[in-house]
Amino acid sequence: MDVAIVTITRPEITANVTRGAARLLIDLGYAPLAEVTLPNGRRADLMALSPKGELAIIEVKSGIEDYRVDRKWHEYLPYCDRFAFAVAPEFPQHILPEEPGLIVCDGFGGAVLREAPATPLAPARRKALTIAFARLAAMRAMGVAAVQLEA
C-alpha cells in the first residue's frame, strides 16, 4: 500500500482559514467581507459588521513566518470595535499576543478561543466606516471593482 503525503501550501491554508472564519462570523450573526482596504491603505483579511453595528477585523495568519514578518496588526485597531487573529488548528498559538481575540478555523468553520475585547469606535468614525462598508458590499454584489474604505 502506497502512502501519499499531501502538502498544503500557504495560500491554501490562508484560504481555508479565511473561509472557516467567515463561516464562523456568519454563524455568530456577522456580515463579513474579505480583503477590505482600509483608509490607511492596509488590507483587512476579513471585516465584519455585527447585528448591533460593531465592526470587527479578523487577521488571518497562515503560519509562524506569516506572523513574524507581518507586525502591522496594530494599524487595524483604529478601524474596528473588535480585532482578532484567525489561525489553523496546528498554528502555535502561544506566539500570538494575548490582547486580541483568537479564532481557530479550518475550511469548514471555527471556534472562538478568546473573545476579542471591545474597544468602541468614536461615533463619527463608526458611521463613516459603516456607510463605506455597506457601499463596498453593494458594489461587490453588483460586480463593481472594489474601492478603499474612507472614514
mmCIF file of N, CA, C and O in Angstrom, residues 40-113:
data_model
loop_
_atom_site.group_PDB
_atom_site.id
_atom_site.type_symbol
_atom_site.label_atom_id
_atom_site.label_comp_id
_atom_site.label_asym_id
_atom_site.label_seq_id
_atom_site.Cartn_x
_atom_site.Cartn_y
_atom_site.Cartn_z
ATOM 1 N N ASN A 40 -6.232 53.700 5.836
ATOM 2 C CA ASN A 40 -4.780 53.862 5.970
ATOM 3 C C ASN A 40 -4.003 53.046 4.931
ATOM 4 O O ASN A 40 -2.780 53.004 4.970
ATOM 5 N N GLY A 41 -4.712 52.405 4.001
ATOM 6 C CA GLY A 41 -4.062 51.631 2.954
ATOM 7 C C GLY A 41 -3.830 50.171 3.300
ATOM 8 O O GLY A 41 -3.509 49.370 2.417
ATOM 9 N N ARG A 42 -3.977 49.783 4.545
ATOM 10 C CA ARG A 42 -3.830 48.379 4.945
ATOM 11 C C ARG A 42 -5.048 47.600 4.460
ATOM 12 O O ARG A 42 -6.133 48.147 4.298
ATOM 13 N N ARG A 43 -4.859 46.306 4.258
ATOM 14 C CA ARG A 43 -5.953 45.459 3.805
ATOM 15 C C ARG A 43 -6.309 44.455 4.897
ATOM 16 O O ARG A 43 -5.485 43.649 5.299
ATOM 17 N N ALA A 44 -7.542 44.529 5.377
ATOM 18 C CA ALA A 44 -8.036 43.584 6.374
ATOM 19 C C ALA A 44 -8.428 42.290 5.665
ATOM 20 O O ALA A 44 -9.120 42.327 4.645
ATOM 21 N N ASP A 45 -7.987 41.154 6.204
ATOM 22 C CA ASP A 45 -8.351 39.866 5.610
ATOM 23 C C ASP A 45 -9.865 39.677 5.652
ATOM 24 O O ASP A 45 -10.475 39.285 4.666
ATOM 25 N N LEU A 46 -10.464 39.958 6.803
ATOM 26 C CA LEU A 46 -11.919 39.940 6.942
ATOM 27 C C LEU A 46 -12.344 41.143 7.773
ATOM 28 O O LEU A 46 -11.701 41.458 8.782
ATOM 29 N N MET A 47 -13.399 41.792 7.338
ATOM 30 C CA MET A 47 -14.031 42.840 8.127
ATOM 31 C C MET A 47 -15.487 42.445 8.191
ATOM 32 O O MET A 47 -16.055 41.980 7.189
ATOM 33 N N ALA A 48 -16.104 42.582 9.377
ATOM 34 C CA ALA A 48 -17.473 42.106 9.530
ATOM 35 C C ALA A 48 -18.285 43.081 10.364
ATOM 36 O O ALA A 48 -17.772 43.714 11.287
ATOM 37 N N LEU A 49 -19.553 43.167 10.028
ATOM 38 C CA LEU A 49 -20.499 44.036 10.716
ATOM 39 C C LEU A 49 -21.438 43.164 11.545
ATOM 40 O O LEU A 49 -22.055 42.234 11.014
ATOM 41 N N SER A 50 -21.535 43.463 12.854
ATOM 42 C CA SER A 50 -22.402 42.683 13.739
ATOM 43 C C SER A 50 -23.835 43.195 13.647
ATOM 44 O O SER A 50 -24.086 44.297 13.157
ATOM 45 N N PRO A 51 -24.788 42.425 14.164
ATOM 46 C CA PRO A 51 -26.179 42.901 14.186
ATOM 47 C C PRO A 51 -26.348 44.192 14.989
ATOM 48 O O PRO A 51 -27.276 44.956 14.737
ATOM 49 N N LYS A 52 -25.452 44.449 15.931
ATOM 50 C CA LYS A 52 -25.531 45.667 16.743
ATOM 51 C C LYS A 52 -24.768 46.834 16.125
ATOM 52 O O LYS A 52 -24.713 47.915 16.691
ATOM 53 N N GLY A 53 -24.146 46.605 14.967
ATOM 54 C CA GLY A 53 -23.412 47.670 14.302
ATOM 55 C C GLY A 53 -21.948 47.755 14.664
ATOM 56 O O GLY A 53 -21.264 48.692 14.268
ATOM 57 N N GLU A 54 -21.425 46.763 15.394
ATOM 58 C CA GLU A 54 -19.995 46.731 15.698
ATOM 59 C C GLU A 54 -19.226 46.243 14.473
ATOM 60 O O GLU A 54 -19.700 45.379 13.740
ATOM 61 N N LEU A 55 -18.034 46.805 14.298
ATOM 62 C CA LEU A 55 -17.151 46.367 13.212
ATOM 63 C C LEU A 55 -16.016 45.542 13.800
ATOM 64 O O LEU A 55 -15.363 45.952 14.768
ATOM 65 N N ALA A 56 -15.799 44.386 13.208
ATOM 66 C CA ALA A 56 -14.710 43.500 13.634
ATOM 67 C C ALA A 56 -13.759 43.308 12.473
ATOM 68 O O ALA A 56 -14.180 43.252 11.306
ATOM 69 N N ILE A 57 -12.480 43.224 12.790
ATOM 70 C CA ILE A 57 -11.468 42.878 11.792
ATOM 71 C C ILE A 57 -10.795 41.592 12.255
ATOM 72 O O ILE A 57 -10.401 41.472 13.419
ATOM 73 N N ILE A 58 -10.672 40.653 11.316
ATOM 74 C CA ILE A 58 -10.031 39.378 11.581
ATOM 75 C C ILE A 58 -8.796 39.287 10.696
ATOM 76 O O ILE A 58 -8.899 39.382 9.470
ATOM 77 N N GLU A 59 -7.652 39.115 11.307
ATOM 78 C CA GLU A 59 -6.382 38.977 10.594
ATOM 79 C C GLU A 59 -6.015 37.502 10.550
ATOM 80 O O GLU A 59 -5.851 36.859 11.589
ATOM 81 N N VAL A 60 -5.924 36.946 9.352
ATOM 82 C CA VAL A 60 -5.617 35.533 9.155
ATOM 83 C C VAL A 60 -4.100 35.348 9.114
ATOM 84 O O VAL A 60 -3.410 36.060 8.383
ATOM 85 N N LYS A 61 -3.621 34.387 9.879
ATOM 86 C CA LYS A 61 -2.204 34.045 9.880
ATOM 87 C C LYS A 61 -2.070 32.583 9.480
ATOM 88 O O LYS A 61 -2.613 31.694 10.118
ATOM 89 N N SER A 62 -1.316 32.351 8.387
ATOM 90 C CA SER A 62 -1.190 31.007 7.830
ATOM 91 C C SER A 62 -0.079 30.190 8.471
ATOM 92 O O SER A 62 -0.036 28.979 8.315
ATOM 93 N N GLY A 63 0.824 30.845 9.173
ATOM 94 C CA GLY A 63 1.925 30.118 9.795
ATOM 95 C C GLY A 63 2.820 31.059 10.568
ATOM 96 O O GLY A 63 2.600 32.280 10.602
ATOM 97 N N ILE A 64 3.836 30.492 11.178
ATOM 98 C CA ILE A 64 4.757 31.264 12.014
ATOM 99 C C ILE A 64 5.423 32.373 11.208
ATOM 100 O O ILE A 64 5.492 33.522 11.649
ATOM 101 N N GLU A 65 5.925 32.039 10.036
ATOM 102 C CA GLU A 65 6.628 33.036 9.214
ATOM 103 C C GLU A 65 5.697 34.186 8.826
ATOM 104 O O GLU A 65 6.092 35.351 8.861
ATOM 105 N N ASP A 66 4.459 33.865 8.467
ATOM 106 C CA ASP A 66 3.474 34.888 8.126
ATOM 107 C C ASP A 66 3.286 35.852 9.299
ATOM 108 O O ASP A 66 3.242 37.063 9.121
ATOM 109 N N TYR A 67 3.206 35.326 10.507
ATOM 110 C CA TYR A 67 3.038 36.184 11.682
ATOM 111 C C TYR A 67 4.298 37.010 11.958
ATOM 112 O O TYR A 67 4.215 38.199 12.233
ATOM 113 N N ARG A 68 5.445 36.393 11.870
ATOM 114 C CA ARG A 68 6.692 37.091 12.222
ATOM 115 C C ARG A 68 7.046 38.221 11.261
ATOM 116 O O ARG A 68 7.624 39.213 11.681
ATOM 117 N N VAL A 69 6.716 38.083 9.987
ATOM 118 C CA VAL A 69 7.067 39.135 9.027
ATOM 119 C C VAL A 69 6.004 40.232 8.946
ATOM 120 O O VAL A 69 6.267 41.292 8.399
ATOM 121 N N ASP A 70 4.834 39.991 9.498
ATOM 122 C CA ASP A 70 3.743 40.954 9.401
ATOM 123 C C ASP A 70 3.373 41.444 10.796
ATOM 124 O O ASP A 70 2.571 40.848 11.486
ATOM 125 N N ARG A 71 3.952 42.554 11.182
ATOM 126 C CA ARG A 71 3.704 43.121 12.510
ATOM 127 C C ARG A 71 2.827 44.371 12.433
ATOM 128 O O ARG A 71 2.917 45.248 13.274
ATOM 129 N N LYS A 72 1.959 44.428 11.419
ATOM 130 C CA LYS A 72 1.151 45.626 11.190
ATOM 131 C C LYS A 72 -0.206 45.575 11.874
ATOM 132 O O LYS A 72 -1.010 46.476 11.711
ATOM 133 N N TRP A 73 -0.469 44.567 12.659
ATOM 134 C CA TRP A 73 -1.822 44.382 13.174
ATOM 135 C C TRP A 73 -2.315 45.551 14.019
ATOM 136 O O TRP A 73 -3.516 45.818 14.045
ATOM 137 N N HIS A 74 -1.429 46.276 14.667
ATOM 138 C CA HIS A 74 -1.855 47.444 15.450
ATOM 139 C C HIS A 74 -2.496 48.520 14.558
ATOM 140 O O HIS A 74 -3.312 49.310 15.029
ATOM 141 N N GLU A 75 -2.129 48.533 13.282
ATOM 142 C CA GLU A 75 -2.644 49.544 12.366
ATOM 143 C C GLU A 75 -4.100 49.296 11.959
ATOM 144 O O GLU A 75 -4.730 50.148 11.345
ATOM 145 N N TYR A 76 -4.650 48.137 12.321
ATOM 146 C CA TYR A 76 -6.058 47.834 12.046
ATOM 147 C C TYR A 76 -6.967 48.357 13.159
ATOM 148 O O TYR A 76 -8.151 48.597 12.941
ATOM 149 N N LEU A 77 -6.434 48.518 14.344
ATOM 150 C CA LEU A 77 -7.246 48.819 15.522
ATOM 151 C C LEU A 77 -8.070 50.104 15.420
ATOM 152 O O LEU A 77 -9.203 50.127 15.910
ATOM 153 N N PRO A 78 -7.575 51.181 14.782
ATOM 154 C CA PRO A 78 -8.406 52.396 14.691
ATOM 155 C C PRO A 78 -9.640 52.249 13.804
ATOM 156 O O PRO A 78 -10.454 53.168 13.718
ATOM 157 N N TYR A 79 -9.807 51.093 13.151
ATOM 158 C CA TYR A 79 -10.904 50.903 12.199
ATOM 159 C C TYR A 79 -11.872 49.789 12.599
ATOM 160 O O TYR A 79 -12.653 49.324 11.781
ATOM 161 N N CYS A 80 -11.824 49.382 13.866
ATOM 162 C CA CYS A 80 -12.733 48.326 14.301
ATOM 163 C C CYS A 80 -13.026 48.442 15.793
ATOM 164 O O CYS A 80 -12.264 49.048 16.538
ATOM 165 N N ASP A 81 -14.144 47.837 16.176
ATOM 166 C CA ASP A 81 -14.513 47.743 17.586
ATOM 167 C C ASP A 81 -13.887 46.514 18.231
ATOM 168 O O ASP A 81 -13.678 46.471 19.435
ATOM 169 N N ARG A 82 -13.618 45.513 17.408
ATOM 170 C CA ARG A 82 -13.039 44.255 17.894
ATOM 171 C C ARG A 82 -12.027 43.762 16.868
ATOM 172 O O ARG A 82 -12.252 43.867 15.663
ATOM 173 N N PHE A 83 -10.933 43.201 17.372
ATOM 174 C CA PHE A 83 -9.885 42.679 16.499
ATOM 175 C C PHE A 83 -9.488 41.293 16.994
ATOM 176 O O PHE A 83 -9.327 41.072 18.195
ATOM 177 N N ALA A 84 -9.309 40.373 16.044
ATOM 178 C CA ALA A 84 -8.899 39.013 16.398
ATOM 179 C C ALA A 84 -7.996 38.434 15.319
ATOM 180 O O ALA A 84 -8.041 38.850 14.157
ATOM 181 N N PHE A 85 -7.185 37.485 15.723
ATOM 182 C CA PHE A 85 -6.416 36.665 14.791
ATOM 183 C C PHE A 85 -7.209 35.396 14.523
ATOM 184 O O PHE A 85 -7.889 34.865 15.419
ATOM 185 N N ALA A 86 -7.116 34.887 13.294
ATOM 186 C CA ALA A 86 -7.670 33.582 12.935
ATOM 187 C C ALA A 86 -6.521 32.724 12.440
ATOM 188 O O ALA A 86 -5.731 33.169 11.594
ATOM 189 N N VAL A 87 -6.422 31.527 12.980
ATOM 190 C CA VAL A 87 -5.327 30.624 12.640
ATOM 191 C C VAL A 87 -5.861 29.206 12.457
ATOM 192 O O VAL A 87 -6.956 28.878 12.918
ATOM 193 N N ALA A 88 -5.059 28.377 11.808
ATOM 194 C CA ALA A 88 -5.387 26.959 11.644
ATOM 195 C C ALA A 88 -5.144 26.235 12.968
ATOM 196 O O ALA A 88 -4.395 26.715 13.825
ATOM 197 N N PRO A 89 -5.742 25.057 13.148
ATOM 198 C CA PRO A 89 -5.575 24.327 14.408
ATOM 199 C C PRO A 89 -4.118 24.015 14.759
ATOM 200 O O PRO A 89 -3.755 24.005 15.933
ATOM 201 N N GLU A 90 -3.274 23.809 13.768
ATOM 202 C CA GLU A 90 -1.874 23.451 14.042
ATOM 203 C C GLU A 90 -0.970 24.657 14.300
ATOM 204 O O GLU A 90 0.209 24.507 14.626
ATOM 205 N N PHE A 91 -1.510 25.865 14.183
ATOM 206 C CA PHE A 91 -0.715 27.077 14.408
ATOM 207 C C PHE A 91 -0.291 27.137 15.881
ATOM 208 O O PHE A 91 -1.111 26.910 16.771
ATOM 209 N N PRO A 92 0.973 27.494 16.163
ATOM 210 C CA PRO A 92 1.430 27.601 17.561
ATOM 211 C C PRO A 92 0.878 28.871 18.223
ATOM 212 O O PRO A 92 1.484 29.940 18.160
ATOM 213 N N GLN A 93 -0.254 28.757 18.848
ATOM 214 C CA GLN A 93 -0.987 29.905 19.382
ATOM 215 C C GLN A 93 -0.203 30.693 20.427
ATOM 216 O O GLN A 93 -0.436 31.892 20.593
ATOM 217 N N HIS A 94 0.732 30.065 21.098
ATOM 218 C CA HIS A 94 1.486 30.736 22.162
ATOM 219 C C HIS A 94 2.341 31.897 21.648
ATOM 220 O O HIS A 94 2.738 32.745 22.432
ATOM 221 N N ILE A 95 2.609 31.964 20.344
ATOM 222 C CA ILE A 95 3.430 33.071 19.830
ATOM 223 C C ILE A 95 2.611 34.335 19.564
ATOM 224 O O ILE A 95 3.171 35.400 19.370
ATOM 225 N N LEU A 96 1.293 34.226 19.584
ATOM 226 C CA LEU A 96 0.427 35.379 19.333
ATOM 227 C C LEU A 96 0.289 36.229 20.594
ATOM 228 O O LEU A 96 0.314 35.702 21.709
ATOM 229 N N PRO A 97 0.102 37.538 20.431
ATOM 230 C CA PRO A 97 -0.129 38.391 21.601
ATOM 231 C C PRO A 97 -1.457 38.027 22.265
ATOM 232 O O PRO A 97 -2.375 37.514 21.623
ATOM 233 N N GLU A 98 -1.562 38.306 23.556
ATOM 234 C CA GLU A 98 -2.763 37.947 24.311
ATOM 235 C C GLU A 98 -3.882 38.971 24.207
ATOM 236 O O GLU A 98 -5.019 38.661 24.543
ATOM 237 N N GLU A 99 -3.583 40.197 23.744
ATOM 238 C CA GLU A 99 -4.603 41.247 23.721
ATOM 239 C C GLU A 99 -5.733 40.974 22.730
ATOM 240 O O GLU A 99 -6.897 41.133 23.087
ATOM 241 N N PRO A 100 -5.443 40.621 21.479
ATOM 242 C CA PRO A 100 -6.537 40.420 20.522
ATOM 243 C C PRO A 100 -7.304 39.130 20.797
ATOM 244 O O PRO A 100 -6.838 38.255 21.534
ATOM 245 N N GLY A 101 -8.460 39.025 20.141
ATOM 246 C CA GLY A 101 -9.198 37.776 20.186
ATOM 247 C C GLY A 101 -8.468 36.704 19.397
ATOM 248 O O GLY A 101 -7.523 36.991 18.653
ATOM 249 N N LEU A 102 -8.903 35.461 19.556
ATOM 250 C CA LEU A 102 -8.275 34.333 18.864
ATOM 251 C C LEU A 102 -9.345 33.368 18.381
ATOM 252 O O LEU A 102 -10.188 32.917 19.160
ATOM 253 N N ILE A 103 -9.296 33.087 17.089
ATOM 254 C CA ILE A 103 -10.211 32.153 16.445
ATOM 255 C C ILE A 103 -9.371 31.061 15.800
ATOM 256 O O ILE A 103 -8.359 31.350 15.169
ATOM 257 N N VAL A 104 -9.783 29.813 15.959
ATOM 258 C CA VAL A 104 -9.123 28.689 15.297
ATOM 259 C C VAL A 104 -10.097 28.142 14.272
ATOM 260 O O VAL A 104 -11.257 27.865 14.592
ATOM 261 N N CYS A 105 -9.615 28.017 13.010
ATOM 262 C CA CYS A 105 -10.505 27.651 11.907
ATOM 263 C C CYS A 105 -9.866 26.637 10.975
ATOM 264 O O CYS A 105 -8.646 26.583 10.832
ATOM 265 N N ASP A 106 -10.732 25.904 10.310
ATOM 266 C CA ASP A 106 -10.339 25.129 9.138
ATOM 267 C C ASP A 106 -11.253 25.603 8.012
ATOM 268 O O ASP A 106 -11.907 26.627 8.146
ATOM 269 N N GLY A 107 -11.312 24.886 6.916
ATOM 270 C CA GLY A 107 -12.112 25.335 5.789
ATOM 271 C C GLY A 107 -13.615 25.255 5.996
ATOM 272 O O GLY A 107 -14.383 25.742 5.174
ATOM 273 N N PHE A 108 -14.048 24.640 7.099
ATOM 274 C CA PHE A 108 -15.469 24.398 7.302
ATOM 275 C C PHE A 108 -16.101 25.246 8.393
ATOM 276 O O PHE A 108 -17.307 25.375 8.469
ATOM 277 N N GLY A 109 -15.300 25.815 9.257
ATOM 278 C CA GLY A 109 -15.829 26.613 10.356
ATOM 279 C C GLY A 109 -14.730 26.906 11.348
ATOM 280 O O GLY A 109 -13.541 26.770 11.039
ATOM 281 N N GLY A 110 -15.124 27.300 12.525
ATOM 282 C CA GLY A 110 -14.125 27.637 13.514
ATOM 283 C C GLY A 110 -14.716 27.747 14.904
ATOM 284 O O GLY A 110 -15.910 27.533 15.108
ATOM 285 N N ALA A 111 -13.849 28.125 15.834
ATOM 286 C CA ALA A 111 -14.250 28.308 17.218
ATOM 287 C C ALA A 111 -13.525 29.519 17.784
ATOM 288 O O ALA A 111 -12.351 29.746 17.474
ATOM 289 N N VAL A 112 -14.225 30.278 18.594
ATOM 290 C CA VAL A 112 -13.623 31.420 19.276
ATOM 291 C C VAL A 112 -12.952 30.883 20.532
ATOM 292 O O VAL A 112 -13.617 30.375 21.431
ATOM 293 N N LEU A 113 -11.626 30.974 20.583
ATOM 294 C CA LEU A 113 -10.901 30.536 21.773
ATOM 295 C C LEU A 113 -10.740 31.669 22.771
ATOM 296 O O LEU A 113 -10.675 31.433 23.976
#
